[in-house]
Structures are given as structure tokens and as C-alpha cells.
Short mmCIF file of N, CA and C and ligand atoms in Angstrom, two decimals:
data_model
loop_
_atom_site.label_atom_id
_atom_site.label_comp_id
_atom_site.label_asym_id
_atom_site.label_seq_id
_atom_site.Cartn_x
_atom_site.Cartn_y
_atom_site.Cartn_z
N MET A 1 -181.02 -8.68 117.47
CA MET A 1 -180.24 -9.04 118.55
C MET A 1 -178.84 -9.22 118.13
N SER A 2 -178.68 -9.76 117.07
CA SER A 2 -177.25 -9.90 116.52
C SER A 2 -176.77 -8.48 115.95
N PHE A 3 -177.64 -7.68 115.42
CA PHE A 3 -177.32 -6.48 114.92
C PHE A 3 -176.95 -5.66 116.19
N ILE A 4 -177.69 -5.54 117.08
CA ILE A 4 -177.31 -4.85 118.36
C ILE A 4 -175.98 -5.06 118.74
N LYS A 5 -175.50 -6.56 118.76
CA LYS A 5 -174.38 -6.84 119.39
C LYS A 5 -173.19 -6.39 118.38
N HIS A 6 -173.41 -6.37 117.06
CA HIS A 6 -172.49 -6.00 116.03
C HIS A 6 -172.38 -4.61 116.05
N LYS A 7 -173.36 -3.76 116.44
CA LYS A 7 -173.12 -2.34 116.59
C LYS A 7 -172.45 -2.05 117.77
N PHE A 8 -172.41 -2.75 118.65
CA PHE A 8 -171.90 -2.55 120.05
C PHE A 8 -170.00 -2.68 119.72
N ILE A 9 -170.20 -3.76 119.19
CA ILE A 9 -168.57 -4.36 118.83
C ILE A 9 -168.02 -3.01 117.88
N PHE A 10 -168.82 -2.72 116.87
CA PHE A 10 -168.39 -1.60 116.10
C PHE A 10 -167.91 -0.36 116.80
N PHE A 11 -169.13 0.04 117.64
CA PHE A 11 -168.67 1.36 118.28
C PHE A 11 -167.65 1.26 119.37
N SER A 12 -167.48 0.05 119.94
CA SER A 12 -166.34 0.01 120.89
C SER A 12 -164.95 0.03 120.03
N PHE A 13 -165.05 -0.55 118.95
CA PHE A 13 -163.64 -0.24 118.27
C PHE A 13 -163.46 0.93 117.80
N ILE A 14 -164.40 1.65 117.42
CA ILE A 14 -164.12 3.08 117.09
C ILE A 14 -163.59 3.79 118.45
N PHE A 15 -164.30 3.80 119.49
CA PHE A 15 -163.84 4.18 120.84
C PHE A 15 -162.38 4.17 120.90
N VAL A 16 -162.11 2.73 121.01
CA VAL A 16 -160.64 2.54 121.34
C VAL A 16 -159.88 2.96 120.28
N LEU A 17 -160.26 3.22 118.99
CA LEU A 17 -159.36 3.93 118.04
C LEU A 17 -159.16 5.26 118.35
N ASN A 18 -160.16 5.84 118.90
CA ASN A 18 -160.28 7.16 119.20
C ASN A 18 -159.15 7.55 120.23
N LEU A 19 -159.32 6.55 121.34
CA LEU A 19 -158.26 6.68 122.47
C LEU A 19 -157.09 6.79 121.98
N LEU A 20 -156.74 5.69 121.05
CA LEU A 20 -155.22 5.81 120.49
C LEU A 20 -154.79 6.89 119.94
N MET A 21 -155.60 7.27 119.22
CA MET A 21 -155.33 8.59 118.25
C MET A 21 -155.24 9.83 119.15
N VAL A 22 -156.06 9.89 120.01
CA VAL A 22 -156.14 10.99 121.17
C VAL A 22 -154.73 11.13 121.79
N LYS A 23 -154.45 9.88 122.25
CA LYS A 23 -153.15 9.73 122.99
C LYS A 23 -151.86 10.10 122.10
N GLY A 24 -152.27 10.03 120.90
CA GLY A 24 -151.09 10.13 119.83
C GLY A 24 -150.04 8.97 119.75
N SER A 25 -150.38 7.68 120.36
CA SER A 25 -149.49 6.88 120.17
C SER A 25 -149.64 6.09 118.98
N TRP A 26 -150.71 6.37 118.19
CA TRP A 26 -151.20 5.47 117.17
C TRP A 26 -150.10 5.72 115.83
N THR A 27 -149.67 6.63 115.78
CA THR A 27 -148.55 6.89 114.61
C THR A 27 -147.19 7.25 115.22
N PRO A 28 -146.05 6.97 114.30
CA PRO A 28 -144.76 7.07 114.88
C PRO A 28 -144.58 8.56 115.30
N ARG A 29 -143.66 8.86 116.14
CA ARG A 29 -143.41 10.28 116.62
C ARG A 29 -141.97 10.58 115.97
N TYR A 30 -141.84 11.71 115.48
CA TYR A 30 -140.67 12.16 114.87
C TYR A 30 -140.20 13.57 115.85
N GLN A 31 -138.92 13.68 116.02
CA GLN A 31 -138.43 14.95 116.34
C GLN A 31 -137.29 15.36 115.28
N VAL A 32 -137.43 16.57 114.80
CA VAL A 32 -136.38 16.95 113.95
C VAL A 32 -135.44 18.03 114.79
N HIS A 33 -134.13 17.94 114.64
CA HIS A 33 -133.25 18.59 115.43
C HIS A 33 -132.40 19.36 113.91
N ILE A 34 -132.22 20.82 114.33
CA ILE A 34 -131.50 21.29 113.35
C ILE A 34 -130.43 22.14 114.09
N ASN A 35 -129.18 21.67 113.82
CA ASN A 35 -128.08 21.95 114.86
C ASN A 35 -127.37 23.18 113.80
N ASN A 36 -126.95 24.15 114.61
CA ASN A 36 -126.13 25.28 113.93
C ASN A 36 -124.86 25.04 114.21
N ASN A 37 -124.03 24.60 113.03
CA ASN A 37 -122.84 24.15 113.12
C ASN A 37 -121.77 25.20 112.28
N LEU A 38 -122.19 26.38 112.45
CA LEU A 38 -121.57 27.57 111.41
C LEU A 38 -120.21 27.79 112.41
N PRO A 39 -119.33 28.41 111.65
CA PRO A 39 -117.92 28.54 112.50
C PRO A 39 -118.25 29.52 113.51
N ASP A 40 -117.30 29.40 114.53
CA ASP A 40 -117.48 30.20 115.75
C ASP A 40 -117.29 31.70 115.39
N GLY A 41 -118.30 32.28 116.20
CA GLY A 41 -117.97 34.02 115.83
C GLY A 41 -118.89 34.19 114.76
N SER A 42 -119.52 33.36 114.02
CA SER A 42 -120.22 33.95 113.06
C SER A 42 -121.72 34.42 113.36
N ASN A 43 -122.15 35.27 112.46
CA ASN A 43 -123.62 35.43 112.59
C ASN A 43 -124.54 34.38 112.98
N PRO A 44 -125.51 34.72 113.64
CA PRO A 44 -126.56 33.53 114.02
C PRO A 44 -127.30 33.22 112.60
N LEU A 45 -127.68 32.07 112.81
CA LEU A 45 -128.74 31.42 111.81
C LEU A 45 -130.17 31.55 112.05
N ARG A 46 -130.69 32.04 110.88
CA ARG A 46 -132.19 32.62 111.20
C ARG A 46 -132.91 31.59 110.45
N LEU A 47 -133.86 31.08 110.70
CA LEU A 47 -134.79 30.09 109.85
C LEU A 47 -136.20 30.25 110.29
N ARG A 48 -137.15 29.55 109.37
CA ARG A 48 -138.59 29.55 109.50
C ARG A 48 -139.03 28.22 108.90
N CYS A 49 -139.63 27.42 109.66
CA CYS A 49 -139.97 26.21 109.40
C CYS A 49 -141.53 26.02 109.25
N LYS A 50 -142.03 25.54 108.22
CA LYS A 50 -143.61 25.46 108.16
C LYS A 50 -143.97 23.91 107.50
N SER A 51 -145.29 23.57 107.83
CA SER A 51 -145.87 22.60 107.09
C SER A 51 -147.08 22.97 106.52
N LYS A 52 -147.90 22.07 106.03
CA LYS A 52 -149.21 22.68 105.33
C LYS A 52 -150.10 23.33 106.58
N ASP A 53 -150.00 22.81 107.71
CA ASP A 53 -151.07 23.31 108.62
C ASP A 53 -150.40 24.13 109.67
N ASP A 54 -149.17 24.23 109.78
CA ASP A 54 -148.34 24.86 111.03
C ASP A 54 -147.10 25.75 110.41
N ASP A 55 -147.24 26.94 111.04
CA ASP A 55 -146.15 27.81 110.98
C ASP A 55 -145.37 27.80 112.31
N LEU A 56 -144.00 27.35 112.11
CA LEU A 56 -143.39 27.41 113.57
C LEU A 56 -142.72 28.60 113.82
N GLY A 57 -142.88 29.71 113.00
CA GLY A 57 -142.34 31.07 113.42
C GLY A 57 -141.01 31.17 112.94
N ASP A 58 -140.42 32.48 112.81
CA ASP A 58 -139.25 32.98 112.99
C ASP A 58 -138.35 32.55 114.17
N LYS A 59 -137.08 31.82 113.78
CA LYS A 59 -136.38 31.50 114.85
C LYS A 59 -134.87 31.87 114.62
N VAL A 60 -134.21 32.12 115.67
CA VAL A 60 -132.89 32.59 115.62
C VAL A 60 -131.88 31.50 116.56
N ARG A 61 -131.07 31.12 116.01
CA ARG A 61 -130.09 30.17 116.67
C ARG A 61 -128.44 30.56 116.51
N SER A 62 -127.87 30.69 117.63
CA SER A 62 -126.45 31.21 117.57
C SER A 62 -125.55 29.86 117.50
N VAL A 63 -124.33 29.97 117.35
CA VAL A 63 -123.40 28.86 116.85
C VAL A 63 -123.62 27.70 118.09
N ASN A 64 -123.81 26.44 117.73
CA ASN A 64 -123.71 25.39 118.50
C ASN A 64 -125.42 25.20 119.27
N GLU A 65 -126.20 26.10 118.82
CA GLU A 65 -127.51 25.87 119.19
C GLU A 65 -128.23 25.35 118.58
N GLU A 66 -129.41 24.49 118.97
CA GLU A 66 -130.17 23.63 118.04
C GLU A 66 -131.71 24.19 118.04
N PHE A 67 -132.28 24.22 116.99
CA PHE A 67 -133.89 24.14 117.06
C PHE A 67 -134.29 22.68 116.85
N THR A 68 -135.51 22.39 117.72
CA THR A 68 -136.16 21.11 117.63
C THR A 68 -137.69 21.34 117.41
N PHE A 69 -138.19 20.49 116.92
CA PHE A 69 -139.61 20.33 116.84
C PHE A 69 -140.18 18.73 116.82
N ALA A 70 -141.50 18.34 117.26
CA ALA A 70 -141.72 17.23 117.28
C ALA A 70 -143.10 17.05 116.98
N PHE A 71 -143.38 15.94 116.44
CA PHE A 71 -144.90 15.61 115.73
C PHE A 71 -145.12 14.41 115.60
N ASN A 72 -146.38 14.02 115.77
CA ASN A 72 -146.63 12.58 115.14
C ASN A 72 -147.00 12.59 113.87
N GLU A 73 -146.51 11.63 113.02
CA GLU A 73 -146.88 11.51 111.42
C GLU A 73 -148.34 11.50 111.42
N HIS A 74 -148.83 12.09 110.30
CA HIS A 74 -150.03 11.87 109.92
C HIS A 74 -150.62 10.38 109.68
N VAL A 75 -151.77 10.20 110.13
CA VAL A 75 -152.26 8.77 109.98
C VAL A 75 -151.91 8.13 108.51
N LEU A 76 -152.00 8.89 107.57
CA LEU A 76 -152.02 8.53 106.16
C LEU A 76 -150.64 8.93 105.53
N GLY A 77 -149.70 9.16 106.48
CA GLY A 77 -148.18 9.69 106.07
C GLY A 77 -148.35 10.92 105.49
N GLU A 78 -147.41 11.20 104.69
CA GLU A 78 -147.36 12.58 103.83
C GLU A 78 -147.42 13.58 104.73
N THR A 79 -146.46 13.66 105.87
CA THR A 79 -146.32 14.73 106.62
C THR A 79 -145.10 15.43 106.09
N LEU A 80 -145.00 16.78 105.82
CA LEU A 80 -144.06 17.43 105.20
C LEU A 80 -143.68 18.83 105.90
N PHE A 81 -142.55 18.87 106.18
CA PHE A 81 -142.08 20.22 106.89
C PHE A 81 -140.82 20.83 106.02
N PHE A 82 -140.97 22.01 105.70
CA PHE A 82 -139.86 22.82 104.87
C PHE A 82 -139.32 23.88 105.81
N CYS A 83 -138.25 24.29 105.58
CA CYS A 83 -137.65 25.30 106.33
C CYS A 83 -136.76 26.20 105.49
N HIS A 84 -136.76 27.39 105.52
CA HIS A 84 -136.14 28.45 104.90
C HIS A 84 -135.05 28.95 105.89
N PHE A 85 -133.84 28.87 105.56
CA PHE A 85 -132.49 29.17 106.14
C PHE A 85 -132.06 30.38 105.62
N TYR A 86 -131.52 31.40 106.68
CA TYR A 86 -130.83 32.61 106.19
C TYR A 86 -129.68 32.83 107.14
N TRP A 87 -128.60 33.05 106.30
CA TRP A 87 -127.31 33.57 107.01
C TRP A 87 -126.45 34.22 106.15
N ASN A 88 -126.02 35.42 106.97
CA ASN A 88 -125.44 36.58 106.26
C ASN A 88 -126.21 36.78 104.92
N SER A 89 -125.55 36.97 103.67
CA SER A 89 -126.49 37.39 102.56
C SER A 89 -127.06 36.00 101.73
N LYS A 90 -126.75 34.76 102.59
CA LYS A 90 -127.33 33.67 101.69
C LYS A 90 -128.47 33.10 102.31
N ASP A 91 -129.30 32.38 101.42
CA ASP A 91 -130.50 31.90 101.97
C ASP A 91 -130.86 30.51 101.21
N LYS A 92 -131.53 29.68 101.63
CA LYS A 92 -131.83 28.02 101.16
C LYS A 92 -133.15 27.70 101.74
N SER A 93 -133.99 26.98 101.11
CA SER A 93 -135.15 26.37 101.62
C SER A 93 -135.16 24.82 101.01
N PHE A 94 -135.75 24.02 101.81
CA PHE A 94 -135.71 22.62 101.40
C PHE A 94 -136.82 22.00 102.52
N ASP A 95 -137.27 20.78 102.14
CA ASP A 95 -137.82 19.89 102.90
C ASP A 95 -136.99 19.44 103.98
N VAL A 96 -137.17 19.67 105.39
CA VAL A 96 -136.28 18.91 106.35
C VAL A 96 -137.24 17.61 106.86
N PHE A 97 -138.33 17.59 106.45
CA PHE A 97 -139.00 16.26 106.69
C PHE A 97 -140.01 15.95 105.70
N ASN A 98 -139.88 14.71 105.11
CA ASN A 98 -140.94 14.18 104.11
C ASN A 98 -140.95 12.74 104.19
N ASP A 99 -141.58 12.23 103.37
CA ASP A 99 -141.65 10.67 103.55
C ASP A 99 -140.23 10.03 103.28
N THR A 100 -139.72 10.66 102.35
CA THR A 100 -138.13 10.10 102.05
C THR A 100 -137.43 10.47 102.99
N MET A 101 -137.44 11.53 103.93
CA MET A 101 -136.54 11.74 105.03
C MET A 101 -137.08 10.89 106.28
N ALA A 102 -138.31 10.48 106.33
CA ALA A 102 -138.83 9.96 107.48
C ALA A 102 -138.02 8.41 107.52
N ASP A 103 -137.65 7.94 106.36
CA ASP A 103 -137.09 6.72 106.34
C ASP A 103 -135.67 6.52 106.56
N LYS A 104 -135.00 7.74 106.92
CA LYS A 104 -133.72 7.99 107.18
C LYS A 104 -133.64 8.45 108.76
N CYS A 105 -134.72 8.58 109.31
CA CYS A 105 -134.51 9.06 110.57
C CYS A 105 -134.25 7.88 111.38
N GLY A 106 -133.39 8.32 112.50
CA GLY A 106 -132.89 6.89 113.08
C GLY A 106 -133.99 6.49 114.44
N LEU A 107 -133.92 5.45 114.57
CA LEU A 107 -134.96 4.91 115.94
C LEU A 107 -134.31 5.42 117.24
N GLU A 108 -135.13 5.90 118.03
CA GLU A 108 -134.52 6.47 119.23
C GLU A 108 -135.11 5.58 120.41
N ARG A 109 -136.40 5.30 120.57
CA ARG A 109 -137.03 4.68 121.46
C ARG A 109 -138.50 4.27 121.10
N LYS A 110 -139.14 3.35 122.25
CA LYS A 110 -140.53 2.98 122.00
C LYS A 110 -141.27 4.16 122.34
N TYR A 111 -142.40 4.45 121.72
CA TYR A 111 -143.28 5.42 122.30
C TYR A 111 -144.69 5.04 122.10
N GLY A 112 -145.39 4.74 123.12
CA GLY A 112 -146.91 4.22 122.98
C GLY A 112 -146.75 2.96 122.49
N LEU A 113 -147.55 2.59 121.65
CA LEU A 113 -147.69 1.41 120.81
C LEU A 113 -146.52 1.63 119.49
N ASN A 114 -145.95 2.79 119.52
CA ASN A 114 -145.32 2.96 118.25
C ASN A 114 -143.87 3.28 118.60
N PHE A 115 -143.21 3.98 117.66
CA PHE A 115 -141.74 4.32 117.93
C PHE A 115 -141.53 5.87 117.76
N TYR A 116 -140.31 6.34 118.39
CA TYR A 116 -139.91 7.62 118.32
C TYR A 116 -138.57 7.60 117.61
N TYR A 117 -138.60 8.54 116.47
CA TYR A 117 -137.45 8.58 115.58
C TYR A 117 -136.78 10.24 115.71
N GLY A 118 -135.64 10.15 115.54
CA GLY A 118 -134.68 11.45 115.60
C GLY A 118 -134.16 11.74 114.37
N CYS A 119 -134.52 12.96 113.82
CA CYS A 119 -134.10 13.29 112.39
C CYS A 119 -133.15 14.53 112.85
N TYR A 120 -131.84 14.53 112.30
CA TYR A 120 -130.72 15.22 112.82
C TYR A 120 -130.17 15.87 111.52
N TRP A 121 -130.41 17.02 111.47
CA TRP A 121 -129.69 18.16 110.39
C TRP A 121 -128.64 18.69 111.12
N LYS A 122 -127.53 19.15 110.24
CA LYS A 122 -126.82 20.32 110.85
C LYS A 122 -126.31 21.12 109.72
N VAL A 123 -126.18 22.34 110.05
CA VAL A 123 -125.98 23.46 108.90
C VAL A 123 -124.46 23.91 109.28
N GLN A 124 -123.69 23.77 108.30
CA GLN A 124 -122.41 24.38 108.15
C GLN A 124 -122.21 25.30 107.17
N GLU A 125 -120.79 25.92 107.06
CA GLU A 125 -120.73 26.93 106.34
C GLU A 125 -120.73 26.49 104.69
N ASP A 126 -120.08 25.30 104.58
CA ASP A 126 -120.43 24.74 103.21
C ASP A 126 -121.66 23.87 102.88
N GLY A 127 -122.59 23.71 103.78
CA GLY A 127 -124.03 23.36 103.58
C GLY A 127 -124.65 22.55 104.52
N PHE A 128 -125.74 21.73 104.13
CA PHE A 128 -126.57 21.29 104.98
C PHE A 128 -126.42 19.65 105.02
N TYR A 129 -126.34 19.02 106.05
CA TYR A 129 -125.95 17.49 106.46
C TYR A 129 -127.18 16.89 107.22
N PHE A 130 -127.29 15.73 106.84
CA PHE A 130 -128.45 14.92 107.59
C PHE A 130 -127.58 13.37 107.91
N ASP A 131 -128.10 13.33 109.27
CA ASP A 131 -127.46 12.04 109.70
C ASP A 131 -128.23 10.83 109.22
N SER A 132 -127.75 10.04 108.42
CA SER A 132 -128.47 8.70 108.03
C SER A 132 -128.46 7.49 108.89
N GLN A 133 -127.81 7.77 110.20
CA GLN A 133 -127.54 6.55 110.89
C GLN A 133 -128.89 6.04 111.43
N LEU A 134 -129.49 4.91 111.13
CA LEU A 134 -130.73 4.32 111.59
C LEU A 134 -130.96 3.80 112.79
N LEU A 135 -129.64 3.27 113.42
CA LEU A 135 -129.83 2.33 114.75
C LEU A 135 -129.29 3.35 115.75
N PRO A 136 -129.77 3.16 116.98
CA PRO A 136 -129.41 4.13 118.09
C PRO A 136 -128.08 3.83 118.46
N THR A 137 -127.17 4.10 117.70
CA THR A 137 -125.62 4.17 118.06
C THR A 137 -125.25 5.55 118.07
N PRO A 138 -124.12 5.78 118.79
CA PRO A 138 -123.45 7.01 119.02
C PRO A 138 -122.82 7.57 117.88
N GLU A 139 -122.28 6.90 116.98
CA GLU A 139 -121.66 7.62 115.74
C GLU A 139 -122.65 8.03 114.66
N ALA A 140 -122.45 9.34 114.32
CA ALA A 140 -123.38 9.77 113.27
C ALA A 140 -122.76 9.46 111.97
N GLN A 141 -123.73 9.19 110.88
CA GLN A 141 -123.21 9.20 109.58
C GLN A 141 -123.91 10.42 108.73
N TYR A 142 -123.19 11.54 108.80
CA TYR A 142 -123.54 12.77 108.12
C TYR A 142 -123.53 12.53 106.52
N GLU A 143 -124.49 12.99 105.76
CA GLU A 143 -124.49 12.82 104.39
C GLU A 143 -124.82 14.37 103.98
N LYS A 144 -124.27 14.95 102.96
CA LYS A 144 -124.39 16.23 102.64
C LYS A 144 -125.60 16.21 101.63
N PHE A 145 -126.55 17.05 101.81
CA PHE A 145 -127.93 17.29 101.20
C PHE A 145 -127.70 18.54 100.21
N TYR A 146 -127.21 19.60 100.77
CA TYR A 146 -127.34 20.83 100.08
C TYR A 146 -125.97 21.81 100.39
N GLU A 147 -126.01 22.65 99.28
CA GLU A 147 -124.98 23.78 99.37
C GLU A 147 -125.96 25.07 99.84
N TRP A 148 -125.20 25.91 100.31
CA TRP A 148 -126.10 26.99 100.69
C TRP A 148 -126.27 27.85 99.27
C1 NAG B 1 -137.57 15.10 100.44
O1 NAG B 1 -136.56 15.82 101.41
C2 NAG B 1 -135.35 15.47 100.72
C3 NAG B 1 -134.46 16.51 101.41
O2 NAG B 1 -134.87 17.84 101.40
C4 NAG B 1 -135.17 15.89 99.20
O3 NAG B 1 -133.88 15.41 98.73
C5 NAG B 1 -136.30 14.88 98.44
O4 NAG B 1 -136.13 15.35 97.30
C6 NAG B 1 -137.68 15.21 99.13
N1 NAG B 1 -138.60 14.27 98.50
C7 NAG B 1 -139.72 14.56 97.64
C8 NAG B 1 -140.52 13.62 97.25
O5 NAG B 1 -139.77 15.83 97.89
#
């Protein structure tokens, strides 16, 4: 009797857990923005971003355009996206999102039971910058991460 009851509670719990995971609001959601801030009139920025499971493909962005992608963090964390950037004869590749950067992404709004965070990169002639402003305020706080 009580075994059946416990089993029922157990399966109800799994069912609700599945609903939350399918809805995707169980883990935080992140949107990565990569803005092309190269000088006006310069050649477009080419980039290709990948995670362990996804290849987002070759992208081309002209000056002042951005490339964005969004995802829910894995249940166990450890989500990682890296990008390879190409501009004129230069190229560079690094993690645009990992556990370290996740902590530097700014809170944007509530998302289901969780939160939505924005991670902002900008690409300039002199290198790659990340906005480490954590709160939803208008002023960005760009920190330089890499040279070309
Ligand atoms: C995560 O990414 C940042 C930015 O590319 C990098 O500085 C850092 O070393 C990476 N962290 C780990 C643990 O790889």
C-alpha cells in the first residue's frame, strides 16, 4: 500500500521534472552577442562558433552587425562555446562562453523559473572586449580579453 503510494509520488516527481526540462526553464538561459565594431569601411568579420554538440556554421558580419545565439545551460553546467574569428589576414580563436564567462554575463530578465543572461562581446581593430556589467543598467563596462 504505502509502497504503491511512494512509487506514485516518485513518478509524479519525475514527470514534473521532465516537464520543467522540456520547457527549458529549468536551467538559466544565455544569449551571446558578438558585435562587429571594426572600423567603418573595413572588410567583414568572418566567424565560426562551436560547442561540443553544435556547430553554428560559417557566419559573415559587416561593420556594426552582430551575431547572436542563445541556449540553456546544461543541467550540470560546463556549457562551452568557442569561436574562430577571421579578419583580413588575422585570425583568433577562444572560448566565448564557459563557466568563467557565465559568471560575467549580465542579468537581463526572468525566464520561466530561472533567469535570462546576456553575454556581450565586441570585436575591434585592436582586439576583443567583453561587457562585464552584471546588472541590467545601460552603461557597458568593457574589459579587453584578447588581441588579434
Ligand atoms: C573561459 O573563457 C575565457 C574567455 O575566453 C578565458 O579567459 C578563460 O581562460 C576560460 N576559462 C577556462 C576555464 O577555460
